[in-house]
Amino acid sequence: MRTILLGAPGAGKGSVAKLLTEFDGSVQISTGDILRAAVQEGTKLGKKAKEYMERGDLVPDSIIMEIIEVRLQEPDCKNGFILDGFPRTIAQAQELKQIIDRLNIRLDLVVNLEAPLDVLLERLETRRTCSNPSCQEIYNIKRNPPADGGKCKKCDSPVIQRADETKEAICNRLETYNSKTAPLIDFYQKEGLLKNILSLTLPETIAAIKKELNSLNKH
Ligand code: ADP
Ligand code: ZN
């Protein structure tokens, strides 16, 4: 399956994407994870992206498109992919359309994960992330805490709060989402690909998405 996950920060894109890859062998492509890894490793890309990310601003489209164009051509994308956190602007969505055409593939579904603002805020404030760039497992201090000593259950690295998880950056990310990313809901509605799914508990959300994917398979 070739899927896009849309949704505000805290809507659950990362957690949902990780579980969906186990379902059908698609790879998760998270531009946020790719950028955070680059920042931690101090690469050229990371140096360009760092300041935008810490403020909660979007990284320029040109940088993002370069990452995506290369990533979508890697062999593991043959079984399908789940785009998590991309596209985030109309310009990115338009360029993605061209890349997809050039690669001679098509998108199956765009899932818009919905949750009320108070739920988003609470999730963002209680979220913690594994600091190992190649892991980035997601935790929640209330509902899904890391192992003793704040260590990742998967790789034993320290679990930390992201640099953009301050109150100020969170507010800015939500505003950026509303002005730049929310218009994509309409864009994909017009393309006939959009499905709105309520994202309150993870098991229910996954079940609803699987149902959608199964009904696509039957057509
Ligand atoms: P969240 O969805 O929780 O805000 P992400 O991990 O998707 O977090 O993104 C973190 C940051 O990385 C964003 O605030 C932005 O600075 C940058 N980023 C990630 N994906 C994109 C993208 N497609 N376009 C522009 N910036 C991006
Ligand atoms: Zn880890």
Coordinates of N, CA and C and ligand atoms in Angstrom, one line a residue:
M1 N 0.8 -1.2 0.0 CA 0.0 0.0 0.0 C 0.9 1.3 0.0
R2 N 0.4 2.3 -0.7 CA 1.1 3.6 -0.6 C 0.1 4.6 0.0
T3 N 0.5 4.9 1.2 CA -0.4 5.7 2.1 C 0.3 7.0 2.5
I4 N -0.5 8.0 2.7 CA -0.1 9.3 3.4 C -0.8 9.4 4.7
L5 N -0.1 9.8 5.7 CA -0.8 10.1 7.0 C -0.7 11.6 7.2
L6 N -1.9 12.2 7.2 CA -2.0 13.6 7.5 C -2.5 13.8 9.0
G7 N -2.2 14.9 9.6 CA -2.8 15.2 10.9 C -1.9 16.2 11.6
A8 N -2.5 16.9 12.6 CA -1.7 17.9 13.4 C -0.6 17.2 14.2
P9 N 0.3 18.0 14.7 CA 1.3 17.4 15.6 C 0.5 16.8 16.8
G10 N 0.9 15.6 17.1 CA 0.2 15.0 18.3 C -1.0 14.1 17.8
A11 N -1.3 14.1 16.5 CA -2.4 13.4 16.0 C -2.2 11.9 16.1
G12 N -0.9 11.5 16.1 CA -0.6 10.1 16.2 C 0.0 9.5 15.0
K13 N 0.5 10.3 14.1 CA 1.0 9.8 12.8 C 2.2 8.8 13.0
G14 N 3.1 9.2 13.8 CA 4.3 8.3 14.0 C 3.9 7.0 14.6
S15 N 3.1 7.0 15.7 CA 2.7 5.7 16.3 C 1.9 4.8 15.4
V16 N 1.0 5.5 14.6 CA 0.1 4.7 13.7 C 1.0 4.2 12.6
A17 N 1.9 5.0 12.1 CA 2.8 4.5 10.9 C 3.6 3.3 11.4
K18 N 4.2 3.3 12.6 CA 5.0 2.2 13.0 C 4.2 0.9 13.1
L19 N 2.9 1.0 13.6 CA 2.1 -0.2 13.6 C 1.6 -0.7 12.3
L20 N 1.4 0.3 11.4 CA 0.9 -0.1 10.0 C 2.0 -0.9 9.2
T21 N 3.2 -0.5 9.5 CA 4.3 -1.2 8.7 C 4.3 -2.7 9.1
E22 N 3.9 -3.0 10.3 CA 3.9 -4.4 10.7 C 2.8 -5.2 10.0
F23 N 1.8 -4.4 9.5 CA 0.6 -5.0 8.9 C 0.8 -5.4 7.5
D24 N 1.5 -4.6 6.7 CA 1.6 -5.0 5.3 C 3.0 -4.8 4.7
G25 N 4.0 -4.7 5.5 CA 5.3 -4.7 5.0 C 5.7 -3.4 4.3
S26 N 4.9 -2.3 4.4 CA 5.3 -1.0 3.8 C 6.3 -0.4 4.7
V27 N 7.2 0.5 4.2 CA 8.1 1.1 5.0 C 7.6 2.5 5.5
Q28 N 7.9 2.9 6.7 CA 7.6 4.2 7.2 C 8.6 5.2 6.7
I29 N 8.1 6.3 6.1 CA 9.0 7.3 5.7 C 8.6 8.6 6.5
S30 N 9.3 8.9 7.6 CA 9.0 10.1 8.4 C 10.1 11.1 8.1
T31 N 9.7 12.2 7.5 CA 10.6 13.3 7.2 C 11.1 13.9 8.6
G32 N 10.3 13.9 9.6 CA 10.7 14.4 10.9 C 11.8 13.5 11.5
D33 N 11.7 12.2 11.4 CA 12.7 11.2 11.9 C 14.0 11.4 11.1
I34 N 13.9 11.5 9.8 CA 15.1 11.7 8.9 C 15.8 13.0 9.3
L35 N 15.0 14.1 9.5 CA 15.6 15.4 9.8 C 16.3 15.3 11.2
R36 N 15.6 14.7 12.2 CA 16.1 14.7 13.5 C 17.4 13.9 13.6
A37 N 17.5 12.8 12.8 CA 18.7 12.0 12.7 C 19.8 12.8 12.1
A38 N 19.5 13.6 11.1 CA 20.5 14.4 10.4 C 21.0 15.5 11.4
V39 N 20.1 16.0 12.2 CA 20.6 17.1 13.2 C 21.5 16.5 14.2
Q40 N 21.1 15.3 14.7 CA 22.0 14.6 15.8 C 23.3 14.2 15.2
E41 N 23.3 13.8 14.0 CA 24.6 13.4 13.4 C 25.4 14.5 12.9
G42 N 24.8 15.7 12.9 CA 25.5 16.9 12.5 C 25.9 17.0 11.0
T43 N 25.1 16.3 10.1 CA 25.4 16.4 8.7 C 25.0 17.7 8.1
K44 N 25.4 17.9 6.9 CA 25.1 19.2 6.2 C 23.6 19.5 6.2
L45 N 22.8 18.4 5.9 CA 21.3 18.5 6.0 C 20.9 19.0 7.4
G46 N 21.5 18.3 8.4 CA 21.1 18.6 9.8 C 21.4 20.0 10.1
K47 N 22.5 20.5 9.7 CA 22.9 21.9 10.0 C 21.9 22.9 9.3
K48 N 21.4 22.6 8.1 CA 20.5 23.5 7.5 C 19.1 23.4 8.2
A49 N 18.7 22.2 8.7 CA 17.3 22.1 9.2 C 17.2 22.5 10.6
K50 N 18.3 22.4 11.4 CA 18.2 22.5 12.9 C 17.4 23.7 13.4
E51 N 17.7 24.9 12.9 CA 17.0 26.1 13.5 C 15.5 26.1 13.2
Y52 N 15.2 25.8 12.0 CA 13.7 25.7 11.6 C 13.0 24.8 12.6
M53 N 13.6 23.6 12.8 CA 12.9 22.6 13.6 C 12.8 23.0 15.0
E54 N 13.8 23.6 15.6 CA 13.7 24.0 17.0 C 12.7 25.1 17.2
R55 N 12.5 25.9 16.3 CA 11.4 27.0 16.4 C 10.0 26.4 16.2
G56 N 10.0 25.2 15.5 CA 8.7 24.7 15.2 C 8.2 25.2 13.8
D57 N 9.1 25.7 13.0 CA 8.8 26.2 11.6 C 9.1 25.0 10.7
L58 N 8.5 25.1 9.5 CA 8.7 24.1 8.5 C 10.1 24.3 7.9
V59 N 10.7 23.2 7.5 CA 12.0 23.2 6.8 C 11.6 23.5 5.3
P60 N 12.4 24.4 4.6 CA 12.1 24.7 3.2 C 11.7 23.5 2.3
D61 N 10.7 23.7 1.5 CA 10.3 22.7 0.6 C 11.4 22.1 -0.2
S62 N 12.3 22.9 -0.7 CA 13.4 22.4 -1.6 C 14.2 21.3 -0.9
I63 N 14.5 21.5 0.4 CA 15.3 20.6 1.2 C 14.5 19.3 1.3
I64 N 13.2 19.4 1.7 CA 12.4 18.2 1.9 C 12.2 17.4 0.6
M65 N 12.0 18.1 -0.5 CA 11.8 17.4 -1.8 C 13.0 16.6 -2.2
E66 N 14.2 17.1 -1.9 CA 15.4 16.4 -2.2 C 15.5 15.1 -1.4
I67 N 15.1 15.1 -0.2 CA 15.1 13.9 0.7 C 14.1 12.9 0.1
I68 N 12.9 13.4 -0.2 CA 11.8 12.4 -0.6 C 12.1 11.8 -1.9
E69 N 12.6 12.6 -2.9 CA 12.9 12.1 -4.2 C 13.9 10.9 -4.1
V70 N 14.9 11.1 -3.3 CA 15.9 10.0 -3.2 C 15.3 8.8 -2.4
R71 N 14.6 9.1 -1.3 CA 14.1 8.1 -0.5 C 13.1 7.1 -1.2
L72 N 12.2 7.8 -2.0 CA 11.2 7.0 -2.7 C 11.7 6.0 -3.7
Q73 N 13.0 6.2 -4.1 CA 13.6 5.3 -5.1 C 14.4 4.2 -4.5
E74 N 14.5 4.2 -3.2 CA 15.2 3.1 -2.5 C 14.4 1.8 -2.7
P75 N 15.1 0.7 -2.8 CA 14.5 -0.6 -3.1 C 13.4 -1.0 -2.1
D76 N 13.5 -0.6 -0.8 CA 12.5 -1.1 0.2 C 11.2 -0.4 0.0
C77 N 11.1 0.6 -0.9 CA 9.8 1.2 -1.1 C 8.9 0.4 -2.1
K78 N 9.5 -0.6 -2.7 CA 8.8 -1.5 -3.7 C 7.6 -2.1 -3.1
N79 N 7.6 -2.5 -1.8 CA 6.5 -3.1 -1.1 C 5.4 -2.1 -0.6
G80 N 5.7 -0.8 -0.9 CA 4.8 0.2 -0.4 C 5.4 1.1 0.6
F81 N 4.8 2.2 0.9 CA 5.3 3.1 1.9 C 4.2 3.9 2.6
I82 N 4.5 4.3 3.8 CA 3.6 5.2 4.6 C 4.3 6.5 4.8
L83 N 3.8 7.5 4.2 CA 4.5 8.9 4.4 C 3.9 9.5 5.6
D84 N 4.8 9.8 6.6 CA 4.4 10.3 7.9 C 5.1 11.7 8.1
G85 N 4.2 12.7 8.1 CA 4.8 14.0 8.2 C 5.2 14.7 6.9
F86 N 4.8 14.0 5.8 CA 5.1 14.6 4.5 C 3.9 14.2 3.6
P87 N 3.4 14.9 2.7 CA 3.7 16.4 2.5 C 3.1 17.2 3.6
R88 N 3.6 18.4 3.7 CA 3.2 19.4 4.7 C 2.8 20.7 4.1
T89 N 2.9 20.9 2.8 CA 2.5 22.1 2.2 C 1.9 21.7 0.8
I90 N 1.1 22.6 0.3 CA 0.5 22.3 -1.0 C 1.6 22.1 -2.1
A91 N 2.6 23.0 -2.0 CA 3.8 22.8 -3.0 C 4.4 21.4 -2.9
Q92 N 4.6 20.9 -1.6 CA 5.2 19.6 -1.5 C 4.2 18.5 -2.1
A93 N 2.9 18.7 -1.9 CA 2.0 17.7 -2.4 C 2.0 17.7 -4.0
Q94 N 2.1 18.9 -4.5 CA 2.1 19.0 -6.0 C 3.4 18.4 -6.6
E95 N 4.5 18.6 -5.9 CA 5.8 18.0 -6.4 C 5.7 16.5 -6.2
L96 N 5.1 16.1 -5.1 CA 5.0 14.6 -4.9 C 4.2 13.9 -6.0
K97 N 3.2 14.6 -6.4 CA 2.4 14.1 -7.5 C 3.2 13.9 -8.8
Q98 N 4.1 14.8 -9.0 CA 5.0 14.7 -10.2 C 6.0 13.5 -10.0
I99 N 6.5 13.4 -8.8 CA 7.5 12.3 -8.6 C 6.8 11.0 -8.8
I100 N 5.6 10.9 -8.2 CA 4.8 9.6 -8.3 C 4.5 9.2 -9.7
D101 N 4.2 10.3 -10.5 CA 3.9 10.0 -11.9 C 5.2 9.5 -12.6
R102 N 6.3 10.2 -12.3 CA 7.6 9.8 -13.0 C 8.0 8.3 -12.6
L103 N 7.7 7.9 -11.4 CA 8.0 6.6 -10.9 C 7.0 5.6 -11.4
N104 N 5.9 6.1 -12.0 CA 4.9 5.2 -12.5 C 4.2 4.4 -11.5
I105 N 3.9 5.0 -10.3 CA 3.2 4.4 -9.3 C 2.0 5.3 -8.9
R106 N 1.1 4.8 -8.0 CA 0.0 5.7 -7.6 C -0.2 5.5 -6.1
L107 N -0.9 6.6 -5.5 CA -1.2 6.5 -4.1 C -2.5 5.7 -3.9
D108 N -2.6 5.0 -2.8 CA -3.8 4.2 -2.5 C -4.8 5.0 -1.6
L109 N -4.2 5.7 -0.6 CA -5.1 6.3 0.4 C -4.3 7.4 1.2
V110 N -5.1 8.4 1.5 CA -4.6 9.5 2.4 C -5.5 9.5 3.6
V111 N -4.9 9.2 4.8 CA -5.6 9.1 6.0 C -5.4 10.5 6.8
N112 N -6.5 11.1 7.1 CA -6.4 12.3 8.0 C -6.7 12.0 9.4
L113 N -5.7 11.9 10.3 CA -6.0 11.6 11.7 C -6.5 12.8 12.4
E114 N -7.6 12.7 13.1 CA -8.2 13.8 13.8 C -8.3 13.6 15.3
A115 N -8.0 14.6 16.0 CA -8.1 14.6 17.5 C -8.4 16.0 18.0
P116 N -9.2 16.2 19.0 CA -9.4 17.5 19.5 C -8.2 18.2 20.1
L117 N -8.2 19.5 20.1 CA -7.0 20.3 20.5 C -6.5 19.9 21.9
D118 N -7.4 19.7 22.8 CA -6.9 19.4 24.2 C -6.1 18.1 24.2
V119 N -6.6 17.1 23.4 CA -5.9 15.8 23.3 C -4.5 16.0 22.7
L120 N -4.5 16.8 21.6 CA -3.2 17.0 20.9 C -2.2 17.6 21.9
L121 N -2.6 18.7 22.6 CA -1.7 19.4 23.6 C -1.2 18.4 24.7
E122 N -2.1 17.7 25.2 CA -1.7 16.7 26.3 C -0.7 15.7 25.8
R123 N -1.0 15.2 24.5 CA 0.0 14.2 24.0 C 1.3 14.8 23.7
L124 N 1.4 16.0 23.2 CA 2.7 16.6 22.9 C 3.5 16.9 24.2
E125 N 2.8 17.3 25.3 CA 3.5 17.6 26.5 C 4.0 16.3 27.2
T126 N 3.3 15.2 27.0 CA 3.7 14.0 27.7 C 4.5 13.1 26.8
R127 N 4.7 13.4 25.6 CA 5.5 12.6 24.7 C 7.0 12.6 24.9
R128 N 7.6 11.5 24.8 CA 9.1 11.4 24.9 C 9.6 10.5 23.8
T129 N 10.8 10.8 23.3 CA 11.3 10.1 22.1 C 12.7 9.5 22.4
C130 N 13.0 8.3 21.9 CA 14.3 7.7 22.1 C 15.3 8.5 21.3
S131 N 16.4 8.8 22.0 CA 17.4 9.7 21.5 C 18.3 9.1 20.4
N132 N 18.2 7.7 20.3 CA 19.0 7.0 19.2 C 18.4 7.4 17.9
P133 N 19.2 8.1 17.0 CA 18.7 8.5 15.7 C 18.1 7.4 14.9
S134 N 18.6 6.2 15.0 CA 18.1 5.1 14.1 C 16.9 4.3 14.8
C135 N 16.5 4.8 16.0 CA 15.4 4.1 16.7 C 14.2 5.1 16.8
Q136 N 14.4 6.2 17.6 CA 13.3 7.2 17.7 C 11.9 6.6 18.1
E137 N 12.0 5.6 18.9 CA 10.8 5.0 19.5 C 10.0 6.1 20.3
I138 N 8.7 6.0 20.2 CA 7.9 7.0 20.9 C 7.3 6.5 22.2
Y139 N 7.5 7.3 23.3 CA 6.9 6.9 24.6 C 6.0 8.0 25.1
N140 N 5.3 7.7 26.2 CA 4.4 8.7 26.8 C 4.6 8.5 28.3
I141 N 5.0 9.6 29.0 CA 5.3 9.5 30.4 C 4.1 8.9 31.2
K142 N 2.9 9.1 30.8 CA 1.7 8.6 31.5 C 1.3 7.2 31.0
R143 N 1.1 7.1 29.8 CA 0.5 5.9 29.2 C 1.4 4.8 28.7
N144 N 2.6 5.2 28.4 CA 3.6 4.2 27.8 C 5.0 4.6 28.2
P145 N 5.3 4.5 29.5 CA 6.6 5.1 29.9 C 7.8 4.2 29.5
P146 N 9.0 4.8 29.3 CA 10.2 4.0 29.0 C 10.6 3.1 30.2
A147 N 11.6 2.3 30.0 CA 12.1 1.4 31.0 C 12.7 2.2 32.2
D148 N 13.0 1.5 33.3 CA 13.6 2.2 34.5 C 14.8 3.0 34.0
G149 N 15.0 4.2 34.7 CA 16.1 5.1 34.4 C 15.9 5.8 33.1
G150 N 14.7 5.8 32.6 CA 14.4 6.6 31.3 C 15.1 6.0 30.1
K151 N 15.2 4.7 30.1 CA 15.9 4.1 28.9 C 14.9 3.5 27.9
C152 N 15.3 3.5 26.6 CA 14.4 2.9 25.6 C 14.3 1.4 25.7
K153 N 13.1 0.9 25.6 CA 12.9 -0.6 25.8 C 13.5 -1.3 24.6
K154 N 13.6 -0.7 23.5 CA 14.1 -1.3 22.3 C 15.6 -1.3 22.2
C155 N 16.2 -0.2 22.5 CA 17.7 -0.1 22.3 C 18.5 0.4 23.5
D156 N 17.8 0.6 24.6 CA 18.5 1.0 25.8 C 19.1 2.4 25.8
S157 N 18.9 3.2 24.8 CA 19.4 4.6 24.8 C 18.5 5.5 25.7
P158 N 19.0 6.6 26.1 CA 18.2 7.5 26.9 C 17.0 8.0 26.1
V159 N 15.8 8.1 26.8 CA 14.6 8.6 26.2 C 14.5 10.1 26.6
I160 N 14.3 11.0 25.7 CA 14.3 12.4 26.0 C 13.1 13.2 25.4
Q161 N 13.0 14.4 25.9 CA 11.9 15.3 25.3 C 12.6 16.0 24.1
R162 N 11.8 16.1 23.0 CA 12.4 16.7 21.8 C 12.6 18.2 22.0
A163 N 13.6 18.7 21.3 CA 13.9 20.1 21.4 C 12.7 21.0 21.0
D164 N 11.8 20.5 20.1 CA 10.7 21.3 19.7 C 9.5 21.0 20.6
E165 N 9.7 20.4 21.7 CA 8.5 20.1 22.6 C 8.5 21.1 23.8
T166 N 8.9 22.3 23.6 CA 8.7 23.4 24.6 C 7.3 23.9 24.3
K167 N 6.7 24.6 25.2 CA 5.4 25.2 25.0 C 5.3 26.1 23.8
E168 N 6.3 27.0 23.7 CA 6.4 27.9 22.6 C 6.4 27.3 21.2
A169 N 7.3 26.3 21.1 CA 7.5 25.6 19.9 C 6.3 24.8 19.5
I170 N 5.6 24.2 20.5 CA 4.4 23.4 20.3 C 3.3 24.3 19.7
C171 N 3.1 25.5 20.3 CA 2.1 26.5 19.8 C 2.4 26.8 18.4
N172 N 3.7 27.1 18.1 CA 4.1 27.5 16.7 C 3.8 26.3 15.7
R173 N 4.1 25.1 16.2 CA 3.9 23.9 15.3 C 2.4 23.8 15.0
L174 N 1.6 24.0 16.0 CA 0.1 23.9 15.7 C -0.4 25.0 14.8
E175 N 0.2 26.2 15.0 CA -0.2 27.3 14.0 C 0.3 27.0 12.6
T176 N 1.5 26.6 12.5 CA 2.0 26.2 11.2 C 1.2 25.1 10.6
Y177 N 0.8 24.2 11.4 CA -0.1 23.1 10.8 C -1.4 23.7 10.2
N178 N -2.0 24.6 11.0 CA -3.3 25.2 10.6 C -3.2 26.0 9.3
S179 N -2.1 26.8 9.2 CA -2.0 27.6 8.0 C -1.4 26.9 6.8
K180 N -0.4 26.0 7.0 CA 0.3 25.5 5.9 C -0.2 24.0 5.5
T181 N -0.5 23.2 6.5 CA -0.7 21.8 6.2 C -2.2 21.4 6.1
A182 N -3.1 22.1 7.0 CA -4.5 21.7 6.9 C -5.1 21.9 5.5
P183 N -4.6 22.8 4.7 CA -5.2 22.9 3.3 C -5.0 21.6 2.5
L184 N -4.1 20.7 2.9 CA -3.9 19.5 2.2 C -5.1 18.5 2.3
I185 N -5.9 18.7 3.4 CA -7.1 17.9 3.5 C -8.0 18.1 2.3
D186 N -8.2 19.3 2.0 CA -9.0 19.7 0.8 C -8.4 19.2 -0.5
F187 N -7.1 19.4 -0.6 CA -6.4 18.9 -1.8 C -6.6 17.5 -2.0
Y188 N -6.4 16.6 -1.0 CA -6.6 15.2 -1.2 C -8.0 14.7 -1.3
Q189 N -8.9 15.5 -0.7 CA -10.3 15.3 -0.9 C -10.7 15.4 -2.3
K190 N -10.2 16.4 -3.0 CA -10.5 16.6 -4.4 C -9.8 15.5 -5.3
E191 N -8.7 15.0 -4.8 CA -8.1 13.9 -5.5 C -8.8 12.6 -5.3
G192 N -9.8 12.6 -4.4 CA -10.6 11.4 -4.2 C -9.9 10.3 -3.3
L193 N -8.9 10.8 -2.6 CA -8.1 9.8 -1.8 C -8.3 9.9 -0.3
L194 N -9.0 10.9 0.1 CA -9.0 11.2 1.6 C -10.0 10.4 2.4
K195 N -9.5 10.0 3.6 CA -10.4 9.3 4.5 C -10.1 10.0 5.9
N196 N -11.1 10.5 6.6 CA -10.9 11.1 7.9 C -11.1 10.0 8.9
I197 N -10.1 9.9 9.8 CA -10.2 8.9 10.9 C -9.9 9.5 12.3
L198 N -10.9 9.2 13.2 CA -10.7 9.7 14.5 C -9.6 9.0 15.2
S199 N -8.6 9.8 15.8 CA -7.4 9.2 16.4 C -7.4 9.4 17.9
L200 N -8.2 8.6 18.6 CA -8.3 8.7 20.1 C -7.5 7.6 20.8
T201 N -7.8 6.3 20.5 CA -6.9 5.3 21.0 C -6.3 4.6 19.8
L202 N -5.0 4.1 20.1 CA -4.3 3.5 19.0 C -4.9 2.3 18.4
P203 N -5.4 1.3 19.2 CA -6.0 0.1 18.6 C -7.2 0.4 17.8
E204 N -8.0 1.4 18.2 CA -9.2 1.7 17.4 C -8.9 2.4 16.1
T205 N -7.8 3.2 16.2 CA -7.4 3.9 15.0 C -6.8 3.0 14.0
I206 N -6.0 2.1 14.4 CA -5.4 1.1 13.5 C -6.5 0.2 12.9
A207 N -7.4 -0.2 13.7 CA -8.5 -1.1 13.2 C -9.3 -0.3 12.1
A208 N -9.5 1.0 12.3 CA -10.3 1.7 11.3 C -9.5 1.9 10.0
I209 N -8.2 2.1 10.1 CA -7.4 2.2 8.9 C -7.3 0.9 8.2
K210 N -7.1 -0.2 8.9 CA -7.0 -1.5 8.3 C -8.3 -1.8 7.5
K211 N -9.4 -1.4 8.1 CA -10.7 -1.7 7.5 C -10.8 -0.9 6.1
E212 N -10.3 0.3 6.1 CA -10.2 1.1 4.9 C -9.3 0.4 3.9
L213 N -8.2 0.0 4.3 CA -7.2 -0.6 3.4 C -7.8 -1.9 2.8
N214 N -8.4 -2.7 3.6 CA -9.0 -4.0 3.2 C -10.1 -3.7 2.1
S215 N -10.9 -2.6 2.4 CA -12.0 -2.4 1.4 C -11.4 -1.9 0.1
L216 N -10.3 -1.2 0.1 CA -9.6 -0.8 -1.1 C -9.2 -2.1 -1.9
N217 N -8.6 -3.0 -1.2 CA -8.1 -4.3 -1.8 C -9.2 -5.0 -2.6
K218 N -10.4 -4.9 -2.1 CA -11.5 -5.7 -2.7 C -12.0 -5.1 -4.0
H219 N -11.7 -3.8 -4.2 CA -12.2 -3.1 -5.4 C -11.4 -3.4 -6.6
Ligands
ADP1 P1 5.2 16.6 14.5 O1 4.3 16.0 13.5 O2 5.1 16.0 15.8 O3 5.2 18.1 14.4 P2 7.6 15.7 12.9 O4 8.5 14.8 13.5 O5 6.8 15.3 11.7 O6 6.7 16.2 14.1 O7 8.4 17.1 12.4 C1 9.2 17.8 13.2 C2 9.8 19.0 12.5 O8 10.5 18.6 11.4 C3 8.7 19.9 12.0 O9 8.3 20.9 12.9 C4 9.5 20.6 10.8 O10 10.4 21.6 11.3 C5 10.3 19.5 10.3 N1 9.6 18.8 9.2 C6 9.3 17.4 9.2 N2 8.6 17.1 8.0 C7 8.6 18.2 7.3 C8 8.1 18.5 6.0 N3 7.5 17.6 5.2 N4 8.2 19.8 5.5 C9 8.8 20.7 6.3 N5 9.3 20.5 7.5 C10 9.2 19.3 8.0
ZN2 ZN 15.5 3.3 21.1

